[in-house]
Short mmCIF file of C-alpha atoms and ligand atoms in Angstrom, two decimals:
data_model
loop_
_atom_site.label_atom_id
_atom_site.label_comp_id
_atom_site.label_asym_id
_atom_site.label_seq_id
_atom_site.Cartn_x
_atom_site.Cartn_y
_atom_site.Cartn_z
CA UNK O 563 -22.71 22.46 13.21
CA UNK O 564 -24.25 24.96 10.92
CA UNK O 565 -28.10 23.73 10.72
CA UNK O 566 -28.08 23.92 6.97
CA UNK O 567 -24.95 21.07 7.29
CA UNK O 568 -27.21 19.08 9.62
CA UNK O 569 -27.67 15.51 7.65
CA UNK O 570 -30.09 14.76 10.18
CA UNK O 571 -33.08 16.55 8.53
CA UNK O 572 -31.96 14.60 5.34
CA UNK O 573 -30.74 11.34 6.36
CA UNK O 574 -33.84 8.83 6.69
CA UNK O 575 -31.64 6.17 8.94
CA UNK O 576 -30.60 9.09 11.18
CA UNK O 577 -34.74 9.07 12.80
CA UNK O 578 -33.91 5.41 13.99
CA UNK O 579 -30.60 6.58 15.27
CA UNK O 580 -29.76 6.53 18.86
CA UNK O 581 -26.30 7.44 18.48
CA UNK O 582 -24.74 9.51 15.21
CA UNK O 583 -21.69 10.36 13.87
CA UNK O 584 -21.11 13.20 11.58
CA UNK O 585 -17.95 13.89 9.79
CA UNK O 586 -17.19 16.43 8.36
CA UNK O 587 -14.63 15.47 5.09
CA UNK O 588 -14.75 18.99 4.23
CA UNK O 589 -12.96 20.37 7.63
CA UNK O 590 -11.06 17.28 6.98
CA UNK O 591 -9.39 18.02 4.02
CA UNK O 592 -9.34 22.08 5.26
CA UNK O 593 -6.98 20.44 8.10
CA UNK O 594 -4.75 18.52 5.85
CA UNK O 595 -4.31 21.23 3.13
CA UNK O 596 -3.24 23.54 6.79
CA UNK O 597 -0.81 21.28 7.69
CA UNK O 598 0.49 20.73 4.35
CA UNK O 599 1.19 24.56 4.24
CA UNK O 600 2.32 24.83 7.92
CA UNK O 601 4.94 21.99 6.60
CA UNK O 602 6.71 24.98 3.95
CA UNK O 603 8.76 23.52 1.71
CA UNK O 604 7.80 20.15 2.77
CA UNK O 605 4.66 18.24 1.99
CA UNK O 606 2.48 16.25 3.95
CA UNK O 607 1.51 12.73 4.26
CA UNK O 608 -1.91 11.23 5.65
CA UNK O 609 -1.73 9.01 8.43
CA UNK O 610 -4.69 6.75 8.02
CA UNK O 611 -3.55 4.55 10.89
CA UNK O 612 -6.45 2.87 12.74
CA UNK O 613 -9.72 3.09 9.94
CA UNK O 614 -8.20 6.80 9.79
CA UNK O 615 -8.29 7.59 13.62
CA UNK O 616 -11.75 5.90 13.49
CA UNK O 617 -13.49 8.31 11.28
CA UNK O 618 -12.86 5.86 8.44
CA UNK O 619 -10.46 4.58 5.89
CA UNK O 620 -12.40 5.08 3.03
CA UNK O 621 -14.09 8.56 2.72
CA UNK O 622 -10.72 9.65 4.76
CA UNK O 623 -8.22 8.43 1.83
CA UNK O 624 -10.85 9.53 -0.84
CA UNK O 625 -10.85 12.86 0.68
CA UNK O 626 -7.13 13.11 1.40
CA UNK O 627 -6.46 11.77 -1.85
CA UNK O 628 -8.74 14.16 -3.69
CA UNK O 629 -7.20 17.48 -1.58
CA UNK O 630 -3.68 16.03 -2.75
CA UNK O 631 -1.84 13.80 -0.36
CA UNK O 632 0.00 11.30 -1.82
CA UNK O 633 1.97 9.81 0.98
CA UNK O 634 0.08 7.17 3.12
CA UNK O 635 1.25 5.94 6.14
CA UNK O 636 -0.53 3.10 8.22
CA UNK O 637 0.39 0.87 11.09
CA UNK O 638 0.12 -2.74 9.45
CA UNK O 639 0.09 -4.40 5.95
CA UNK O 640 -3.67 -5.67 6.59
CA UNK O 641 -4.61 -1.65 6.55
CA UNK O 642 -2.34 -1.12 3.77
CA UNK O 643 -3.97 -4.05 1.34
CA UNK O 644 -7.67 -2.16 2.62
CA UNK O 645 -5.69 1.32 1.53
CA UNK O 646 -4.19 -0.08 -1.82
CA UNK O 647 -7.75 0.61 -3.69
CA UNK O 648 -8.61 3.98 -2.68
CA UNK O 649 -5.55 5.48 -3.53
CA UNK O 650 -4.34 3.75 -6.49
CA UNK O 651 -0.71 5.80 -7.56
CA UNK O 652 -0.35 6.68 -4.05
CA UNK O 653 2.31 5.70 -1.69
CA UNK O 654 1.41 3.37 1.15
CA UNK O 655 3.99 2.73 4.08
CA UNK O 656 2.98 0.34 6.51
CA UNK O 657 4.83 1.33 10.13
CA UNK O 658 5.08 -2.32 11.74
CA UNK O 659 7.37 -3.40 8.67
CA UNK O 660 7.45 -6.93 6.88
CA UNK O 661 8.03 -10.00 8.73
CA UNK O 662 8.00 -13.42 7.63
CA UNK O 663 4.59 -14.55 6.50
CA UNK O 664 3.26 -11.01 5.69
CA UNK O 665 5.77 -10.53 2.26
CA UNK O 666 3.42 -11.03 0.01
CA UNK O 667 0.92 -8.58 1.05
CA UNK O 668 3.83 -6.34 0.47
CA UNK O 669 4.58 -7.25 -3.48
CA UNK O 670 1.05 -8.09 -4.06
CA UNK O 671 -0.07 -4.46 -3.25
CA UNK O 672 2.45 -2.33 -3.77
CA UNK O 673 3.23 -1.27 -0.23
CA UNK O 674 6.24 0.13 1.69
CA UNK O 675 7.59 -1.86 4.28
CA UNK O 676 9.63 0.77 6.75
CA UNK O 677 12.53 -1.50 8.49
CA UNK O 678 12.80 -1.12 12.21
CA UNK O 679 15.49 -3.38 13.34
CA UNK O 680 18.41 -5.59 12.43
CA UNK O 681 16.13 -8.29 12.02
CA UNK O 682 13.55 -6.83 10.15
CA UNK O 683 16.93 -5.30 7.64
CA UNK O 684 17.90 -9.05 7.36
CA UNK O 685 14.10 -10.63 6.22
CA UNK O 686 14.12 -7.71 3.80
CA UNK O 687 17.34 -8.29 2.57
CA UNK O 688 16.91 -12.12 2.06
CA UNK O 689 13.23 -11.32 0.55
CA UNK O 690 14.84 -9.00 -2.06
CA UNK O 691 17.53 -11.64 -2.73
CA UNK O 692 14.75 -13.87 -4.19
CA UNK O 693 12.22 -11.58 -5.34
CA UNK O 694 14.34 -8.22 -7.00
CA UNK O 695 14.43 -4.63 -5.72
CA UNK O 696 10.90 -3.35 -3.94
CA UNK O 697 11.43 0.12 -2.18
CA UNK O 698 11.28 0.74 1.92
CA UNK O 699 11.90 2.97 4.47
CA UNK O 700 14.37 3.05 7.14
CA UNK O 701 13.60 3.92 10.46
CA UNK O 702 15.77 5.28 12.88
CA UNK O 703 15.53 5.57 16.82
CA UNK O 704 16.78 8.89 17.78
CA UNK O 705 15.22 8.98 21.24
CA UNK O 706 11.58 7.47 21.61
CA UNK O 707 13.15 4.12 22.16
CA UNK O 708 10.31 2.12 20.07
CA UNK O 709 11.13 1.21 16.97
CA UNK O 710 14.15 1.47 14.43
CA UNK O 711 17.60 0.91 14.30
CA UNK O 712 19.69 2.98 16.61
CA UNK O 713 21.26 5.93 14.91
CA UNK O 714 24.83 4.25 15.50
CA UNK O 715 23.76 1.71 13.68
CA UNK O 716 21.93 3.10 10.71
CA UNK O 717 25.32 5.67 10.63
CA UNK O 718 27.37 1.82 10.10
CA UNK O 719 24.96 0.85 7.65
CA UNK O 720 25.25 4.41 5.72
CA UNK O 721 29.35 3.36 5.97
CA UNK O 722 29.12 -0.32 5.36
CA UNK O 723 31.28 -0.83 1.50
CA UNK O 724 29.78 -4.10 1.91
CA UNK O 725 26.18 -2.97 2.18
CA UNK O 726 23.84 -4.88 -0.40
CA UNK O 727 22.63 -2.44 -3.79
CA UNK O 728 19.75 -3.67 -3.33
CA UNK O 729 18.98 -1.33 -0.23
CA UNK O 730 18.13 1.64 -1.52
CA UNK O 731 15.75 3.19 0.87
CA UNK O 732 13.03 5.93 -0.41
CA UNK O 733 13.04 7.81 3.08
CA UNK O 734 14.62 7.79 6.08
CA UNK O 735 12.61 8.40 9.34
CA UNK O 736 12.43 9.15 12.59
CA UNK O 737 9.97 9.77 15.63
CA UNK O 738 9.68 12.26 18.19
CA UNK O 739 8.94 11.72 21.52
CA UNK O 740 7.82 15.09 23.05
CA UNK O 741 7.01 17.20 20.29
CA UNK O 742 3.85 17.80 21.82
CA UNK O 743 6.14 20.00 24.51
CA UNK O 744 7.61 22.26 22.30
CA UNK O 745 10.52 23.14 25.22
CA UNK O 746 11.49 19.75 26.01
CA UNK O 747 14.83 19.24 25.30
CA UNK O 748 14.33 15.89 23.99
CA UNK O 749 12.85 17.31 20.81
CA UNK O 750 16.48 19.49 19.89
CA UNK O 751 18.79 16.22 20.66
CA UNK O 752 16.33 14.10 18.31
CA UNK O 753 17.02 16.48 16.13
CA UNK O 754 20.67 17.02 16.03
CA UNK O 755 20.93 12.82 15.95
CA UNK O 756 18.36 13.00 12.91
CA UNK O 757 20.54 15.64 10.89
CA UNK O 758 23.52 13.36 11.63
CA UNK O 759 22.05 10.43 9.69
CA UNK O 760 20.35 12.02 7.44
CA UNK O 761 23.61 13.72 6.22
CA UNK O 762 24.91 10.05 6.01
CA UNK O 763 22.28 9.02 3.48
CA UNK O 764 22.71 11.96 1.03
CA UNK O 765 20.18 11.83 -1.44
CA UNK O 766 17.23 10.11 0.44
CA UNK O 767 14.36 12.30 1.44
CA UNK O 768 13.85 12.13 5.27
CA UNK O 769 10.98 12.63 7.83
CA UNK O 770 10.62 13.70 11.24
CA UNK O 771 7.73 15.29 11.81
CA UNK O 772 4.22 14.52 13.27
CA UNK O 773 1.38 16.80 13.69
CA UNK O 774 2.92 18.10 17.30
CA UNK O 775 6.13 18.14 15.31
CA UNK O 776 4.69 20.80 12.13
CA UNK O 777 4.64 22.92 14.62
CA UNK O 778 8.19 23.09 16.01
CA UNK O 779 9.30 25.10 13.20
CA UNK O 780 11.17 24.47 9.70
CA UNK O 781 14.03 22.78 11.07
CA UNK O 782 12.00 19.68 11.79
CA UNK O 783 9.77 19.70 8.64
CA UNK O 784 12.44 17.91 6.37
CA UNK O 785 10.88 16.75 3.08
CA UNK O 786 7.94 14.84 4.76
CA UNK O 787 5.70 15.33 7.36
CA UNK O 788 3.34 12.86 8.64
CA UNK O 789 0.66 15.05 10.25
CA UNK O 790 -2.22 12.26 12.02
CA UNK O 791 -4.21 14.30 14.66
CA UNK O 792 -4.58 17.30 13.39
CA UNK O 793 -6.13 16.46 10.47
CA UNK O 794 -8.62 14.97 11.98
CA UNK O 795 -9.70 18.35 14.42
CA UNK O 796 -7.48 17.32 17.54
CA UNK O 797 -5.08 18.54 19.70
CA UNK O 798 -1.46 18.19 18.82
CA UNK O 799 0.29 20.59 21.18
CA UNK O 800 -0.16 21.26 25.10
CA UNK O 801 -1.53 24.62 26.05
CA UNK O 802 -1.86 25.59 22.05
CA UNK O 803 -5.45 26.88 21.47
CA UNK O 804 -6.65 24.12 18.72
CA UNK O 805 -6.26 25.74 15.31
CA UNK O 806 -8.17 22.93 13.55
CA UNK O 807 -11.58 22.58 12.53
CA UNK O 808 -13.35 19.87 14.51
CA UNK O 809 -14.17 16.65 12.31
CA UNK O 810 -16.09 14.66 13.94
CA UNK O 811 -19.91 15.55 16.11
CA UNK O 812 -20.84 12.76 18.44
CA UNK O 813 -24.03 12.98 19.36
CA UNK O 814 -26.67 10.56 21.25
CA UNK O 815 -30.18 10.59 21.89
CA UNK O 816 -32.25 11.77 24.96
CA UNK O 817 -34.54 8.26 26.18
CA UNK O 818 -36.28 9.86 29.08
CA UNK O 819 -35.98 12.75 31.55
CA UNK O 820 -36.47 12.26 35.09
CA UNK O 821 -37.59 14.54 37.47
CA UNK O 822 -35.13 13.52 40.71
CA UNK O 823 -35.66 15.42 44.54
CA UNK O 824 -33.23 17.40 46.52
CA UNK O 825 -31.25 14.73 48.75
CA UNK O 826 -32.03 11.77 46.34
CA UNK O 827 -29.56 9.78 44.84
CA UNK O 828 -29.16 8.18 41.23
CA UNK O 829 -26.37 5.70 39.25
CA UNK O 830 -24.52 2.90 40.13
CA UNK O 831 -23.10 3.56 43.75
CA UNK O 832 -25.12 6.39 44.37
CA UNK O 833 -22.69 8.13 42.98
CA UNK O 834 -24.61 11.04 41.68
CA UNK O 835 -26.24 13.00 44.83
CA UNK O 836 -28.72 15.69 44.62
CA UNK O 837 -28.61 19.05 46.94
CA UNK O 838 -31.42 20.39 45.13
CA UNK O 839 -34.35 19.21 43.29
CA UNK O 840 -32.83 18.31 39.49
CA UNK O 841 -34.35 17.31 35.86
CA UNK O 842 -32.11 14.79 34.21
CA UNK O 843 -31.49 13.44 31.20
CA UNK O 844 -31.12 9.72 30.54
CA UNK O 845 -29.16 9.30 27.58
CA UNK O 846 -28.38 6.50 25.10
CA UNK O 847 -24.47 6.59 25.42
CA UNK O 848 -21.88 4.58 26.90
CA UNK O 849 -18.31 3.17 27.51
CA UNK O 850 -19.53 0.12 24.67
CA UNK O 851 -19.63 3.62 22.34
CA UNK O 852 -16.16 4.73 23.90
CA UNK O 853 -17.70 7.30 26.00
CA UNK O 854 -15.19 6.28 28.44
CA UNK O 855 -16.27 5.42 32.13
CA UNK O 856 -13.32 7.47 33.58
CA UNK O 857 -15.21 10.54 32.23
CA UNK O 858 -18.25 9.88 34.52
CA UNK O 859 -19.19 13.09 36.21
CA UNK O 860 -18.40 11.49 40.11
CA UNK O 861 -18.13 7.74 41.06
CA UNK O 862 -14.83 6.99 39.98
CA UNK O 863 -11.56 7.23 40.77
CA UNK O 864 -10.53 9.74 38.91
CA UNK O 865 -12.78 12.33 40.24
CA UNK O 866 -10.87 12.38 43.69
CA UNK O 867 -7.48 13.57 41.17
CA UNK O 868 -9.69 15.51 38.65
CA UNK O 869 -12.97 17.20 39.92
CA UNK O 870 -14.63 17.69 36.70
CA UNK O 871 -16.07 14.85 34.26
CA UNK O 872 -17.45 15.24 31.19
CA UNK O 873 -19.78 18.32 29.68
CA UNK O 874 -22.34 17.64 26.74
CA UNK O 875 -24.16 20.11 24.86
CA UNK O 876 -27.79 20.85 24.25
CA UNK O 877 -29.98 23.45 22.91
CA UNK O 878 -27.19 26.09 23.83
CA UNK O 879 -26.52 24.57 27.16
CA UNK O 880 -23.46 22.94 28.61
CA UNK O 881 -24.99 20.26 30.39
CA UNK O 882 -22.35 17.90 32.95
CA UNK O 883 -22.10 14.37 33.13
CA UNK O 884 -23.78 13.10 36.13
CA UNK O 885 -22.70 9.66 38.46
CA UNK O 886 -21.36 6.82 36.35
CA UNK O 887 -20.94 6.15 32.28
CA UNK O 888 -22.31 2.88 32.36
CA UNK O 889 -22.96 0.28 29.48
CA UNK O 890 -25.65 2.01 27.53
CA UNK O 891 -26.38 5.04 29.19
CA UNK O 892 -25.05 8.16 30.43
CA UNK O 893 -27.44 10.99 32.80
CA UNK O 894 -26.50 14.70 32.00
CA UNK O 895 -27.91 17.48 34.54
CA UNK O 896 -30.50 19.57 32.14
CA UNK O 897 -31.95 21.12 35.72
CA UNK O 898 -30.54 24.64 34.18
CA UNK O 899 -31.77 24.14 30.50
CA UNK O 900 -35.86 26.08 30.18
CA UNK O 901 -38.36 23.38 30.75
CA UNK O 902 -39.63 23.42 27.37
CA UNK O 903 -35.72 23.17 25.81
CA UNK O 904 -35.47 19.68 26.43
CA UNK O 905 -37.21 16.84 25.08
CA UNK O 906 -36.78 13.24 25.06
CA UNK O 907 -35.78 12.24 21.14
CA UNK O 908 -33.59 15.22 21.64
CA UNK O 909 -29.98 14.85 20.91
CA UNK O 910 -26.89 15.77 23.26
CA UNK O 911 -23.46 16.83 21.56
CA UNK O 912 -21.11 14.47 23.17
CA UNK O 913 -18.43 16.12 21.50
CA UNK O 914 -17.73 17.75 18.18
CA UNK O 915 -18.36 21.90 17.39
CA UNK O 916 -19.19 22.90 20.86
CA UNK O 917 -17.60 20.50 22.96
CA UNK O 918 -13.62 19.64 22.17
CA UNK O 919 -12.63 16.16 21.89
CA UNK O 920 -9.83 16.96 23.69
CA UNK O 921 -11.96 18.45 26.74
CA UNK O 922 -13.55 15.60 27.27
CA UNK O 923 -10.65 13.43 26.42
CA UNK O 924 -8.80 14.57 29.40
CA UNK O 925 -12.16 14.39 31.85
CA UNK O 926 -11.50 11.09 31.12
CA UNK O 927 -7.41 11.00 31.83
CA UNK O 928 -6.88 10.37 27.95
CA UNK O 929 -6.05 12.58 24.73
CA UNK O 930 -8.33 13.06 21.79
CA UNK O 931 -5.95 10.07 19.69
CA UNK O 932 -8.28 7.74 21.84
CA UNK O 933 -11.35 8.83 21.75
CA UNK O 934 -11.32 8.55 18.18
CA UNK O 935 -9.88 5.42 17.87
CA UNK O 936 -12.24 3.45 20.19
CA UNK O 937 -16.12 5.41 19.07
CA UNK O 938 -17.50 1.88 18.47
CA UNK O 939 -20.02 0.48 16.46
CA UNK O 940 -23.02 2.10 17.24
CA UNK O 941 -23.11 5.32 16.03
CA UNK O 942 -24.80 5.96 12.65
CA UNK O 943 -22.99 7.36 10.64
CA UNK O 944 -23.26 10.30 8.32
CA UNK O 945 -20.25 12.24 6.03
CA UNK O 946 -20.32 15.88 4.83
CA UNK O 947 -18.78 15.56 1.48
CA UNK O 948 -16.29 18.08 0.90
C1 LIG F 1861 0.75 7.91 14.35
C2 LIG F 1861 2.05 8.41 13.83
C3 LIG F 1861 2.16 9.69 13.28
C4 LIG F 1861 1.04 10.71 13.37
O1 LIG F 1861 1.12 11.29 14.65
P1 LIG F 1861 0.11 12.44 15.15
O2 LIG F 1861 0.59 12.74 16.52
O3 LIG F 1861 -1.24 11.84 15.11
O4 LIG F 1861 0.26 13.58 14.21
C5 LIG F 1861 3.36 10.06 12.70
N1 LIG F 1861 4.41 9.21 12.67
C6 LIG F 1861 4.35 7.97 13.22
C7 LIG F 1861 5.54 7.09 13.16
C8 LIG F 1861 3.17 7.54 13.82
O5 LIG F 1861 3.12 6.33 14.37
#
């Protein structure tokens, strides 16, 4: 983080902060615009799934908004009636679909159920009966095996004489299971099923493409993408160096440091063991602030599969996890940092512009997706408008 983008010198509530947040709306919207090119001829939705892949529904869809998305997709009507607001002409389809009881969130706010079965087709169908035409989206399984109708039947359905006017989908979509492995065959036979019905609905945009699935090339970019991660600074594809700017800085404060001996031990189950005479840092972070246990530098289970934990940053240092995450606090090994380079008050990057999400993330055994979506509630926060 450039020091002149630092809120922290400006932000009053960020002295009393033991853990902050800083996102950065500016890379954000850098991101989106990237993938909206990268999607050629295509443009790009905003996923805002999940209070925008935790960063935050608000400044996210004011940001997207204002860089020019006008496509939002997110996972239930509840987030879709919070969405309805910020982005008042946009378009808002809500992935879990209409069932009975949820309706009339659905005519009340303008949102875009997507169908995903034969029973969800029906509701719709006997909701539009009473209520008059309301667009949607239909969703078609062409491999993932979650959600949508099978391509056979969404082909009938494209066939069926006898299919009601009143279905007159605005897109068809589709999902793709292993974009993220750009050689797995999976991704070419999605593809070839997609073009199939896709041909059978003449005349209806279509969409196949997540952020993973930008990448695969033109052929899968259709006339909507729905680029999520990568807008907000993770990684999409395996063994891709990240082309996005980061988003989000977690950082958390320094409480004490301890001076421990050679042949000591600290943590929860000892699990942290000393083989020569150490400084450490106790810090104010924890799996309650989604700085997930599995990425504990030794004393889990993990570590016998994956050597390594977790790596913060401080004062130009990479400084490793040490023993267990626990509630509240994490120790970090600062033995290597100058004596005088580490104070308590201090902050350590958790992740952000030095250390990748996704570096962390798979310390832990997980992907950036869920990092983000499970930071918690006690980071201050700050945004860098764009
Ligand atoms: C979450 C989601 C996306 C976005 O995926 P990323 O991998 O984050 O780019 C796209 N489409 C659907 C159906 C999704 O559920």
């Amino acid at each position: 983080m450039a020091q002149s983008h630092d809120p922290s010198s400006t932000l009053p509530a960020f002295d009393a902060a033991s853990n902050r947040l800083i996102i950065d709306l500016g890379a954000l919207a850098d991101n989106w615009r990237k993938m909206d090119r990268l999607s050629g001829k295509a443009r790009a939705a905003a996923v805002l799934k999940a209070n925008a892949y935790g960063i935050g529904i608000e400044p996210a869809a004011e940001t997207l908004y204002a860089a020019g998305a006008r496509d939002f997709f997110v996972a239930n009507a509840e987030e879709g009636v919070a969405l309805r607001p910020l982005v008042p002409d946009g378009r808002i389809y809500v992935l879990a679909g209409m069932w009975p009881g949820n309706e009339q969130l659905f005519f009340d706010n303008g949102l875009v159920p997507i169908v995903n079965s034969q029973e969800q087709f029906a509701f719709f169908m006997s909701v539009l009966s009473e209520r008059g035409d309301h667009p949607c989206v239909l969703h078609v399984d062409t491999g993932m095996n979650r959600l949508g109708l099978t391509a056979s039947e969404a082909l009938a359905l494209a066939n069926d004489p006898a299919r009601p006017a009143s279905f007159s989908p605005v897109l068809v979509m589709s999902h793709l299971a292993c974009a993220d492995d750009p050689d797995h065959p999976l991704n070419r036979r999605q593809l070839e099923s997609f073009r199939a019905v896709t041909a059978a609905f003449e005349g209806i945009e279509s969409s196949l493409a997540n952020s993973a699935g930008v990448h695969l090339g033109p052929d899968f970019h259709f006339d909507l993408t729905r680029p999520g991660i990568a807008v907000y600074g993770g990684e999409a594809v395996n063994g891709l160096a990240n082309p996005m700017k980061p988003v989000v800085t977690a950082q958390a404060r320094i409480i004490q440091i301890r001076s421990v001996r050679s042949g000591e031990t600290a943590s929860y189950g000892a699990s942290a063991q000393f083989s020569r005479d150490s400084r450490v840092a106790i810090v104010a972070i924890g799996y309650a602030d989604g700085y997930h246990r599995s990425v504990s530098g030794g004393g889990v289970t993990l570590r016998q599969a994956r050597p390594s934990g977790a790596f913060g940053f401080l004062n130009g240092h990479r400084v490793p996890h040490l023993g267990r995450v626990t509630m509240d606090l994490s120790l970090f090994d600062v033995t290597d940092l100058p004596e005088n380079a580490v104070r308590p008050g201090d902050y350590v990057e958790l992740f952000g512009n030095n250390v990748a999400i996704d570096d962390v993330a798979r310390a832990g055994g997980t992907i950036g997706y869920e990092m983000l979506t499970s930071l918690g509630h006690r980071y201050e926060r700050a945004y860098i408008e764009a």
